[in-house]
């Protein structure tokens, strides 16, 4: 079998408290792991590297169940690899979270009656740094509570000096390669956050609005357009129709009157217009709609901005100064008074974009911004997956990835904020534009007429560099050489677009075609126990720390891992965490029993010839479980590996092997010595298999059992190849006998501890050596002189005859069963009649028919069960 640990074990202790108290164990144990440097990775090591970088949580964040879920899985991967002999690095850090963090500090200032403009840029940024030091990073302490085995010495922050240098370096490289440019385009603007946001930061939801149809022009030269944003008509510079639409050919090229203004606008023909939709005519507002902007470009139309950054109307006297929504109703009223409203529809439900951070309705806005030309970068990101350099798991998630990278638009990277990486571009007095690299001085001073671009970069720009910037890039550091590319990116499928694609593009570009990670393992999202999204408003949101305090971190981790099927959402409820707590207690109690009965890891395993069939069975099952768990880990099947470990540990080791061993230990002799060593081996390996998912209880028990320093640095179990199919069949037969007799006892109403006289006929079967165990587990007394077989059970080639005369009233029991049988038969007759009625089947809903079929199946099952019980009872 496997070695017990890398270090030489000392004499194990047999002392364990009667109950496991996670709160007393977890905190001190975690600090001991960190102090001993178990999670520190050595770039000079000759061990093979295994690297995962943490998806950096926002500096404003705190641990939620989604974090706990993904952190549990990443921790399990890195702990296992460390035990397998890899130089395992799990690198932690945080994201500066530009908009979210700036909002936090601005809220603080508002409580003081101030704004950021009262402080000025430099003082405001200093205030944000102070906030970060005082309040930021709360989640890092919570990660320790969960047991995250990260290398704290390598903790990074997206605004630290090294990462800031990486950002400036890659901006300069992209700029010089003409992959970054500045242009006026339609962007998503948040009037609350006062910044541009990217397409993927816009959340669409169905809102109640209004659709109004407005008559443009006079007399024979009129057109009707429909809009949900009447306020934007003040910025219309054309009406567009399809070139082949016969209704409007006579108007194309003419100018018509724009209502409420003193302007006339042209009618243009454009193939973008759908002649079948609405009236076939559309208003064109190039400064406030992306499709209109494109039409405007094609026809050389003017772009008129009619709202400021707070979405307040800035043109046309009667409406100037109104908020966009106030202006909408006011403009519709004015049009109605002029007879310009042809039709109105309220409510009109339509999809509206909202800022993902503050839920404000997003306003399309023409704005000068910085952009990344993504076409060549996205092509490389797609090719890396297509040619197999990067694997996406599960594979069916690849389609979502390709749908995004193959159709990606240029990326708006500038944000109108003060907190973040400032764009390293300077503008000169003569119109010069100079991009400054990290080791270069600005081209001039403000006094000389030079000014730096006021915008900062999108947060995802810096986090897109995370896999290599955290390892020291652009310097060629030992960390970068040892630990890059990283092995696995484990993250939620919901940020493929936000983060995964960005890292792929930047990694391939900055690292000369080297991928940033070899595998993308995508998880689902954590849901409540009914599969619904958790939310504070509905009362279903859960603070994982509450569960960790009540049930222990191991229980929360095991629950999350047991629900982790690749790419699918994870339902979780408190009763499941309670069940995992019970599992931790079961592990504790079984190990305590083993220690009290002399289980040991000292010395080699006995020869199989000396072992009982029970010993050989559990070792055979152990090795199969090792192989199964390894295969599941390699396929990122956390739910399956957790389930396999649960059922092996609880069902086979604790419920069967430990119970069967009691008889052996009582008998004493060499058989007991062999079983003590086998039990020690089984628990040693089982605890090591469980450790990556439930680290605290396993380390406490393993060190007590083996005397080793820590299971964190123990060897990962290997499949020795030992198999004994014959022993497995023999114990399966034994289990079936015990299970069948226990079921019969329960059916007869016998208490679990109630002893019953029995005659066992086991000769000629594989069960003969197990008579003592069968009697002990089933509470069967020797038959005695007055034995009368009142019930006989033929099971698995053996016969178990029971004398129930002193334990149950056979006549009363037969009467009770006969009554139950009659009820089941009546239920069957009724269900059969309904299912045989064609008229009923034609009218009844499918779910009603399904319920009746279920009732019929249940009745058949009950009849068979009750008849079997009657057959086993003697005649009264």
mmCIF file of N, CA, C and O in Angstrom, residues 558-644:
data_model
loop_
_atom_site.group_PDB
_atom_site.id
_atom_site.type_symbol
_atom_site.label_atom_id
_atom_site.label_comp_id
_atom_site.label_asym_id
_atom_site.label_seq_id
_atom_site.Cartn_x
_atom_site.Cartn_y
_atom_site.Cartn_z
ATOM 1 N N UNK A 558 -17.756 20.755 2.141
ATOM 2 C CA UNK A 558 -18.169 19.465 1.605
ATOM 3 C C UNK A 558 -19.523 19.582 0.907
ATOM 4 O O UNK A 558 -19.746 18.972 -0.142
ATOM 5 N N UNK A 559 -20.417 20.387 1.460
ATOM 6 C CA UNK A 559 -21.722 20.589 0.832
ATOM 7 C C UNK A 559 -21.564 21.213 -0.541
ATOM 8 O O UNK A 559 -22.204 20.792 -1.518
ATOM 9 N N UNK A 560 -20.723 22.224 -0.644
ATOM 10 C CA UNK A 560 -20.513 22.908 -1.923
ATOM 11 C C UNK A 560 -19.852 21.989 -2.943
ATOM 12 O O UNK A 560 -20.257 21.929 -4.099
ATOM 13 N N UNK A 561 -18.834 21.259 -2.508
ATOM 14 C CA UNK A 561 -18.140 20.358 -3.437
ATOM 15 C C UNK A 561 -19.064 19.246 -3.913
ATOM 16 O O UNK A 561 -19.015 18.837 -5.084
ATOM 17 N N UNK A 562 -19.928 18.770 -3.021
ATOM 18 C CA UNK A 562 -20.806 17.659 -3.385
ATOM 19 C C UNK A 562 -21.872 18.074 -4.396
ATOM 20 O O UNK A 562 -22.498 17.223 -5.037
ATOM 21 N N UNK A 563 -22.067 19.393 -4.549
ATOM 22 C CA UNK A 563 -23.033 19.872 -5.538
ATOM 23 C C UNK A 563 -22.401 20.352 -6.816
ATOM 24 O O UNK A 563 -23.097 20.837 -7.713
ATOM 25 N N UNK A 564 -21.072 20.222 -6.933
ATOM 26 C CA UNK A 564 -20.342 20.864 -8.029
ATOM 27 C C UNK A 564 -20.219 19.976 -9.254
ATOM 28 O O UNK A 564 -19.184 19.346 -9.483
ATOM 29 N N UNK A 565 -21.282 19.930 -10.053
ATOM 30 C CA UNK A 565 -21.204 19.283 -11.355
ATOM 31 C C UNK A 565 -20.741 20.312 -12.374
ATOM 32 O O UNK A 565 -21.238 21.441 -12.382
ATOM 33 N N UNK A 566 -19.783 19.975 -13.253
ATOM 34 C CA UNK A 566 -19.179 20.974 -14.143
ATOM 35 C C UNK A 566 -20.206 21.787 -14.920
ATOM 36 O O UNK A 566 -21.096 21.244 -15.566
ATOM 37 N N UNK A 567 -20.079 23.116 -14.820
ATOM 38 C CA UNK A 567 -20.863 24.011 -15.642
ATOM 39 C C UNK A 567 -22.319 24.163 -15.259
ATOM 40 O O UNK A 567 -23.043 24.929 -15.891
ATOM 41 N N UNK A 568 -22.783 23.442 -14.229
ATOM 42 C CA UNK A 568 -24.195 23.515 -13.866
ATOM 43 C C UNK A 568 -24.348 24.182 -12.501
ATOM 44 O O UNK A 568 -23.449 24.112 -11.665
ATOM 45 N N UNK A 569 -25.489 24.818 -12.296
ATOM 46 C CA UNK A 569 -25.720 25.547 -11.060
ATOM 47 C C UNK A 569 -25.821 24.597 -9.865
ATOM 48 O O UNK A 569 -26.158 23.415 -10.013
ATOM 49 N N UNK A 570 -25.540 25.137 -8.689
ATOM 50 C CA UNK A 570 -25.414 24.342 -7.472
ATOM 51 C C UNK A 570 -26.496 24.743 -6.479
ATOM 52 O O UNK A 570 -26.432 25.830 -5.895
ATOM 53 N N UNK A 571 -27.512 23.910 -6.269
ATOM 54 C CA UNK A 571 -28.498 24.220 -5.227
ATOM 55 C C UNK A 571 -27.926 23.869 -3.862
ATOM 56 O O UNK A 571 -27.203 22.881 -3.711
ATOM 57 N N UNK A 572 -28.249 24.680 -2.864
ATOM 58 C CA UNK A 572 -27.727 24.413 -1.524
ATOM 59 C C UNK A 572 -28.744 24.874 -0.488
ATOM 60 O O UNK A 572 -29.362 25.926 -0.626
ATOM 61 N N UNK A 573 -28.938 24.046 0.538
ATOM 62 C CA UNK A 573 -29.841 24.378 1.629
ATOM 63 C C UNK A 573 -29.192 24.038 2.956
ATOM 64 O O UNK A 573 -28.246 23.242 3.023
ATOM 65 N N UNK A 574 -29.698 24.625 4.018
ATOM 66 C CA UNK A 574 -29.066 24.448 5.325
ATOM 67 C C UNK A 574 -29.110 23.002 5.796
ATOM 68 O O UNK A 574 -28.181 22.536 6.463
ATOM 69 N N UNK A 575 -30.175 22.275 5.423
ATOM 70 C CA UNK A 575 -30.244 20.880 5.865
ATOM 71 C C UNK A 575 -29.126 20.053 5.246
ATOM 72 O O UNK A 575 -28.660 19.075 5.831
ATOM 73 N N UNK A 576 -28.658 20.468 4.052
ATOM 74 C CA UNK A 576 -27.541 19.750 3.428
ATOM 75 C C UNK A 576 -26.238 20.028 4.180
ATOM 76 O O UNK A 576 -25.377 19.158 4.294
ATOM 77 N N UNK A 577 -26.088 21.251 4.684
ATOM 78 C CA UNK A 577 -24.900 21.572 5.477
ATOM 79 C C UNK A 577 -24.938 20.792 6.793
ATOM 80 O O UNK A 577 -23.910 20.306 7.274
ATOM 81 N N UNK A 578 -26.125 20.660 7.364
ATOM 82 C CA UNK A 578 -26.263 19.854 8.576
ATOM 83 C C UNK A 578 -25.835 18.409 8.314
ATOM 84 O O UNK A 578 -25.147 17.791 9.140
ATOM 85 N N UNK A 579 -26.229 17.872 7.157
ATOM 86 C CA UNK A 579 -25.849 16.492 6.811
ATOM 87 C C UNK A 579 -24.334 16.369 6.677
ATOM 88 O O UNK A 579 -23.738 15.365 7.089
ATOM 89 N N UNK A 580 -23.695 17.399 6.123
ATOM 90 C CA UNK A 580 -22.238 17.370 5.996
ATOM 91 C C UNK A 580 -21.569 17.477 7.354
ATOM 92 O O UNK A 580 -20.518 16.873 7.593
ATOM 93 N N UNK A 581 -22.176 18.255 8.265
ATOM 94 C CA UNK A 581 -21.668 18.302 9.643
ATOM 95 C C UNK A 581 -21.743 16.914 10.283
ATOM 96 O O UNK A 581 -20.825 16.468 10.978
ATOM 97 N N UNK A 582 -22.841 16.217 10.018
ATOM 98 C CA UNK A 582 -22.989 14.862 10.557
ATOM 99 C C UNK A 582 -21.914 13.931 9.992
ATOM 100 O O UNK A 582 -21.430 13.034 10.690
ATOM 101 N N UNK A 583 -21.556 14.147 8.734
ATOM 102 C CA UNK A 583 -20.501 13.341 8.109
ATOM 103 C C UNK A 583 -19.165 13.588 8.817
ATOM 104 O O UNK A 583 -18.421 12.641 9.115
ATOM 105 N N UNK A 584 -18.862 14.862 9.093
ATOM 106 C CA UNK A 584 -17.617 15.179 9.812
ATOM 107 C C UNK A 584 -17.616 14.513 11.189
ATOM 108 O O UNK A 584 -16.597 13.966 11.639
ATOM 109 N N UNK A 585 -18.768 14.547 11.852
ATOM 110 C CA UNK A 585 -18.860 13.891 13.159
ATOM 111 C C UNK A 585 -18.668 12.379 13.032
ATOM 112 O O UNK A 585 -18.073 11.732 13.904
ATOM 113 N N UNK A 586 -19.199 11.797 11.957
ATOM 114 C CA UNK A 586 -19.062 10.352 11.727
ATOM 115 C C UNK A 586 -17.591 9.985 11.538
ATOM 116 O O UNK A 586 -17.108 8.974 12.075
ATOM 117 N N UNK A 587 -16.870 10.802 10.761
ATOM 118 C CA UNK A 587 -15.434 10.565 10.566
ATOM 119 C C UNK A 587 -14.721 10.610 11.914
ATOM 120 O O UNK A 587 -13.858 9.776 12.225
ATOM 121 N N UNK A 588 -15.086 11.594 12.724
ATOM 122 C CA UNK A 588 -14.461 11.763 14.046
ATOM 123 C C UNK A 588 -14.715 10.538 14.924
ATOM 124 O O UNK A 588 -13.790 9.983 15.521
ATOM 125 N N UNK A 589 -15.968 10.134 15.005
ATOM 126 C CA UNK A 589 -16.329 9.033 15.901
ATOM 127 C C UNK A 589 -15.713 7.710 15.449
ATOM 128 O O UNK A 589 -15.279 6.901 16.286
ATOM 129 N N UNK A 590 -15.670 7.487 14.131
ATOM 130 C CA UNK A 590 -15.081 6.238 13.634
ATOM 131 C C UNK A 590 -13.586 6.186 13.930
ATOM 132 O O UNK A 590 -13.043 5.144 14.323
ATOM 133 N N UNK A 591 -12.910 7.314 13.760
ATOM 134 C CA UNK A 591 -11.470 7.346 14.046
ATOM 135 C C UNK A 591 -11.223 7.179 15.538
ATOM 136 O O UNK A 591 -10.274 6.501 15.957
ATOM 137 N N UNK A 592 -12.072 7.789 16.325
ATOM 138 C CA UNK A 592 -11.935 7.647 17.786
ATOM 139 C C UNK A 592 -12.109 6.186 18.201
ATOM 140 O O UNK A 592 -11.354 5.662 19.028
ATOM 141 N N UNK A 593 -13.117 5.507 17.602
ATOM 142 C CA UNK A 593 -13.301 4.080 17.886
ATOM 143 C C UNK A 593 -12.052 3.289 17.503
ATOM 144 O O UNK A 593 -11.588 2.417 18.241
ATOM 145 N N UNK A 594 -11.511 3.620 16.306
ATOM 146 C CA UNK A 594 -10.337 2.880 15.833
ATOM 147 C C UNK A 594 -9.157 3.048 16.782
ATOM 148 O O UNK A 594 -8.458 2.072 17.120
ATOM 149 N N UNK A 595 -8.923 4.268 17.244
ATOM 150 C CA UNK A 595 -7.809 4.519 18.151
ATOM 151 C C UNK A 595 -8.012 3.797 19.484
ATOM 152 O O UNK A 595 -7.072 3.224 20.051
ATOM 153 N N UNK A 596 -9.233 3.794 19.972
ATOM 154 C CA UNK A 596 -9.515 3.128 21.239
ATOM 155 C C UNK A 596 -9.347 1.617 21.134
ATOM 156 O O UNK A 596 -9.109 0.932 22.141
ATOM 157 N N UNK A 597 -9.442 1.097 19.907
ATOM 158 C CA UNK A 597 -9.303 -0.348 19.707
ATOM 159 C C UNK A 597 -7.960 -0.735 19.094
ATOM 160 O O UNK A 597 -7.805 -1.835 18.578
ATOM 161 N N UNK A 598 -7.013 0.203 19.152
ATOM 162 C CA UNK A 598 -5.644 -0.138 18.788
ATOM 163 C C UNK A 598 -5.325 -0.094 17.312
ATOM 164 O O UNK A 598 -4.298 -0.658 16.892
ATOM 165 N N UNK A 599 -6.143 0.569 16.494
ATOM 166 C CA UNK A 599 -5.813 0.698 15.073
ATOM 167 C C UNK A 599 -4.468 1.388 14.931
ATOM 168 O O UNK A 599 -4.150 2.328 15.654
ATOM 169 N N UNK A 600 -3.657 0.926 13.985
ATOM 170 C CA UNK A 600 -2.298 1.437 13.885
ATOM 171 C C UNK A 600 -1.849 1.548 12.434
ATOM 172 O O UNK A 600 -2.360 0.837 11.559
ATOM 173 N N UNK A 601 -0.907 2.454 12.203
ATOM 174 C CA UNK A 601 -0.286 2.578 10.876
ATOM 175 C C UNK A 601 1.170 2.117 10.945
ATOM 176 O O UNK A 601 1.906 2.254 9.964
ATOM 177 N N UNK A 602 1.577 1.610 12.071
ATOM 178 C CA UNK A 602 2.972 1.223 12.260
ATOM 179 C C UNK A 602 3.269 -0.098 11.546
ATOM 180 O O UNK A 602 2.514 -1.060 11.674
ATOM 181 N N UNK A 603 4.368 -0.106 10.816
ATOM 182 C CA UNK A 603 4.809 -1.336 10.166
ATOM 183 C C UNK A 603 4.084 -1.606 8.862
ATOM 184 O O UNK A 603 3.082 -0.969 8.536
ATOM 185 N N UNK A 604 4.587 -2.573 8.096
ATOM 186 C CA UNK A 604 3.970 -2.893 6.804
ATOM 187 C C UNK A 604 2.617 -3.586 6.998
ATOM 188 O O UNK A 604 2.326 -4.129 8.066
ATOM 189 N N UNK A 605 1.833 -3.584 5.948
ATOM 190 C CA UNK A 605 0.570 -4.318 5.992
ATOM 191 C C UNK A 605 0.856 -5.815 6.039
ATOM 192 O O UNK A 605 1.802 -6.290 5.395
ATOM 193 N N UNK A 606 0.055 -6.584 6.773
ATOM 194 C CA UNK A 606 0.231 -8.040 6.778
ATOM 195 C C UNK A 606 0.025 -8.621 5.377
ATOM 196 O O UNK A 606 -0.609 -8.001 4.510
ATOM 197 N N UNK A 607 0.527 -9.809 5.192
ATOM 198 C CA UNK A 607 0.308 -10.512 3.932
ATOM 199 C C UNK A 607 -1.188 -10.789 3.763
ATOM 200 O O UNK A 607 -1.872 -11.147 4.729
ATOM 201 N N UNK A 608 -1.728 -10.630 2.536
ATOM 202 C CA UNK A 608 -3.160 -10.898 2.332
ATOM 203 C C UNK A 608 -3.585 -12.291 2.796
ATOM 204 O O UNK A 608 -4.751 -12.478 3.173
ATOM 205 N N UNK A 609 -2.640 -13.259 2.777
ATOM 206 C CA UNK A 609 -2.991 -14.614 3.206
ATOM 207 C C UNK A 609 -3.389 -14.641 4.674
ATOM 208 O O UNK A 609 -4.110 -15.544 5.118
ATOM 209 N N UNK A 610 -2.881 -13.672 5.451
ATOM 210 C CA UNK A 610 -3.228 -13.612 6.871
ATOM 211 C C UNK A 610 -4.534 -12.864 7.117
ATOM 212 O O UNK A 610 -5.069 -12.888 8.225
ATOM 213 N N UNK A 611 -5.016 -12.189 6.105
ATOM 214 C CA UNK A 611 -6.189 -11.330 6.290
ATOM 215 C C UNK A 611 -7.475 -12.113 6.146
ATOM 216 O O UNK A 611 -7.555 -13.090 5.398
ATOM 217 N N UNK A 612 -8.495 -11.636 6.832
ATOM 218 C CA UNK A 612 -9.832 -12.189 6.648
ATOM 219 C C UNK A 612 -10.421 -11.655 5.346
ATOM 220 O O UNK A 612 -9.903 -10.702 4.760
ATOM 221 N N UNK A 613 -11.510 -12.273 4.919
ATOM 222 C CA UNK A 613 -12.187 -11.772 3.720
ATOM 223 C C UNK A 613 -12.640 -10.328 3.929
ATOM 224 O O UNK A 613 -12.623 -9.511 2.995
ATOM 225 N N UNK A 614 -13.037 -9.985 5.144
ATOM 226 C CA UNK A 614 -13.473 -8.617 5.444
ATOM 227 C C UNK A 614 -12.327 -7.635 5.251
ATOM 228 O O UNK A 614 -12.505 -6.552 4.685
ATOM 229 N N UNK A 615 -11.135 -8.001 5.712
ATOM 230 C CA UNK A 615 -9.958 -7.144 5.534
ATOM 231 C C UNK A 615 -9.638 -6.969 4.053
ATOM 232 O O UNK A 615 -9.359 -5.862 3.584
ATOM 233 N N UNK A 616 -9.647 -8.077 3.320
ATOM 234 C CA UNK A 616 -9.294 -8.006 1.890
ATOM 235 C C UNK A 616 -10.345 -7.213 1.113
ATOM 236 O O UNK A 616 -10.027 -6.470 0.194
ATOM 237 N N UNK A 617 -11.612 -7.379 1.531
ATOM 238 C CA UNK A 617 -12.698 -6.630 0.877
ATOM 239 C C UNK A 617 -12.494 -5.116 1.016
ATOM 240 O O UNK A 617 -12.554 -4.386 0.031
ATOM 241 N N UNK A 618 -12.239 -4.651 2.230
ATOM 242 C CA UNK A 618 -12.157 -3.205 2.435
ATOM 243 C C UNK A 618 -10.923 -2.628 1.751
ATOM 244 O O UNK A 618 -10.953 -1.499 1.243
ATOM 245 N N UNK A 619 -9.825 -3.389 1.703
ATOM 246 C CA UNK A 619 -8.633 -2.902 1.006
ATOM 247 C C UNK A 619 -8.849 -2.886 -0.503
ATOM 248 O O UNK A 619 -8.380 -1.977 -1.200
ATOM 249 N N UNK A 620 -9.552 -3.864 -1.017
ATOM 250 C CA UNK A 620 -9.872 -3.876 -2.444
ATOM 251 C C UNK A 620 -10.762 -2.690 -2.797
ATOM 252 O O UNK A 620 -10.535 -1.974 -3.778
ATOM 253 N N UNK A 621 -11.767 -2.453 -1.968
ATOM 254 C CA UNK A 621 -12.664 -1.319 -2.202
ATOM 255 C C UNK A 621 -11.915 0.004 -2.038
ATOM 256 O O UNK A 621 -12.186 0.976 -2.748
ATOM 257 N N UNK A 622 -10.961 0.050 -1.121
ATOM 258 C CA UNK A 622 -10.173 1.264 -0.916
ATOM 259 C C UNK A 622 -9.395 1.621 -2.180
ATOM 260 O O UNK A 622 -9.411 2.777 -2.629
ATOM 261 N N UNK A 623 -8.733 0.653 -2.762
ATOM 262 C CA UNK A 623 -7.931 0.940 -3.955
ATOM 263 C C UNK A 623 -8.802 1.324 -5.146
ATOM 264 O O UNK A 623 -8.436 2.180 -5.948
ATOM 265 N N UNK A 624 -9.953 0.699 -5.259
ATOM 266 C CA UNK A 624 -10.873 1.096 -6.335
ATOM 267 C C UNK A 624 -11.346 2.534 -6.118
ATOM 268 O O UNK A 624 -11.507 3.300 -7.077
ATOM 269 N N UNK A 625 -11.553 2.913 -4.857
ATOM 270 C CA UNK A 625 -11.984 4.276 -4.555
ATOM 271 C C UNK A 625 -10.881 5.272 -4.867
ATOM 272 O O UNK A 625 -11.143 6.356 -5.406
ATOM 273 N N UNK A 626 -9.635 4.929 -4.546
ATOM 274 C CA UNK A 626 -8.504 5.797 -4.894
ATOM 275 C C UNK A 626 -8.483 6.053 -6.397
ATOM 276 O O UNK A 626 -8.361 7.196 -6.863
ATOM 277 N N UNK A 627 -8.594 4.998 -7.184
ATOM 278 C CA UNK A 627 -8.564 5.134 -8.642
ATOM 279 C C UNK A 627 -9.742 5.968 -9.148
ATOM 280 O O UNK A 627 -9.598 6.811 -10.041
ATOM 281 N N UNK A 628 -10.909 5.722 -8.541
ATOM 282 C CA UNK A 628 -12.115 6.441 -8.956
ATOM 283 C C UNK A 628 -11.988 7.931 -8.638
ATOM 284 O O UNK A 628 -12.298 8.792 -9.482
ATOM 285 N N UNK A 629 -11.516 8.261 -7.440
ATOM 286 C CA UNK A 629 -11.372 9.660 -7.037
ATOM 287 C C UNK A 629 -10.355 10.371 -7.925
ATOM 288 O O UNK A 629 -10.561 11.513 -8.341
ATOM 289 N N UNK A 630 -9.246 9.710 -8.242
ATOM 290 C CA UNK A 630 -8.241 10.312 -9.131
ATOM 291 C C UNK A 630 -8.845 10.637 -10.497
ATOM 292 O O UNK A 630 -8.614 11.715 -11.054
ATOM 293 N N UNK A 631 -9.613 9.711 -11.031
ATOM 294 C CA UNK A 631 -10.230 9.941 -12.345
ATOM 295 C C UNK A 631 -11.207 11.114 -12.283
ATOM 296 O O UNK A 631 -11.261 11.941 -13.208
ATOM 297 N N UNK A 632 -11.967 11.210 -11.207
ATOM 298 C CA UNK A 632 -12.924 12.313 -11.080
ATOM 299 C C UNK A 632 -12.205 13.655 -10.926
ATOM 300 O O UNK A 632 -12.637 14.672 -11.478
ATOM 301 N N UNK A 633 -11.105 13.676 -10.160
ATOM 302 C CA UNK A 633 -10.342 14.925 -10.028
ATOM 303 C C UNK A 633 -9.833 15.383 -11.394
ATOM 304 O O UNK A 633 -9.918 16.562 -11.742
ATOM 305 N N UNK A 634 -9.288 14.458 -12.154
ATOM 306 C CA UNK A 634 -8.717 14.812 -13.454
ATOM 307 C C UNK A 634 -9.779 15.308 -14.429
ATOM 308 O O UNK A 634 -9.465 15.992 -15.409
ATOM 309 N N UNK A 635 -11.041 14.978 -14.155
ATOM 310 C CA UNK A 635 -12.143 15.406 -15.016
ATOM 311 C C UNK A 635 -12.958 16.526 -14.367
ATOM 312 O O UNK A 635 -14.018 16.887 -14.869
ATOM 313 N N UNK A 636 -12.448 17.083 -13.256
ATOM 314 C CA UNK A 636 -13.111 18.177 -12.533
ATOM 315 C C UNK A 636 -14.536 17.808 -12.106
ATOM 316 O O UNK A 636 -15.417 18.648 -12.041
ATOM 317 N N UNK A 637 -14.730 16.538 -11.769
ATOM 318 C CA UNK A 637 -16.043 16.047 -11.333
ATOM 319 C C UNK A 637 -16.085 16.047 -9.801
ATOM 320 O O UNK A 637 -16.048 15.008 -9.144
ATOM 321 N N UNK A 638 -16.172 17.252 -9.242
ATOM 322 C CA UNK A 638 -16.091 17.378 -7.782
ATOM 323 C C UNK A 638 -17.285 16.722 -7.085
ATOM 324 O O UNK A 638 -17.140 16.150 -6.008
ATOM 325 N N UNK A 639 -18.459 16.847 -7.677
ATOM 326 C CA UNK A 639 -19.632 16.233 -7.058
ATOM 327 C C UNK A 639 -19.481 14.723 -7.001
ATOM 328 O O UNK A 639 -19.775 14.090 -5.981
ATOM 329 N N UNK A 640 -19.010 14.136 -8.081
ATOM 330 C CA UNK A 640 -18.878 12.680 -8.131
ATOM 331 C C UNK A 640 -17.784 12.184 -7.197
ATOM 332 O O UNK A 640 -17.937 11.150 -6.534
ATOM 333 N N UNK A 641 -16.649 12.902 -7.128
ATOM 334 C CA UNK A 641 -15.584 12.425 -6.234
ATOM 335 C C UNK A 641 -16.009 12.580 -4.777
ATOM 336 O O UNK A 641 -15.694 11.726 -3.939
ATOM 337 N N UNK A 642 -16.742 13.660 -4.467
ATOM 338 C CA UNK A 642 -17.218 13.844 -3.092
ATOM 339 C C UNK A 642 -18.231 12.774 -2.725
ATOM 340 O O UNK A 642 -18.220 12.246 -1.608
ATOM 341 N N UNK A 643 -19.102 12.455 -3.673
ATOM 342 C CA UNK A 643 -20.107 11.425 -3.417
ATOM 343 C C UNK A 643 -19.450 10.058 -3.244
ATOM 344 O O UNK A 643 -19.845 9.266 -2.381
ATOM 345 N N UNK A 644 -18.455 9.771 -4.087
ATOM 346 C CA UNK A 644 -17.747 8.494 -3.974
ATOM 347 C C UNK A 644 -17.069 8.367 -2.608
ATOM 348 O O UNK A 644 -17.122 7.311 -1.960
#
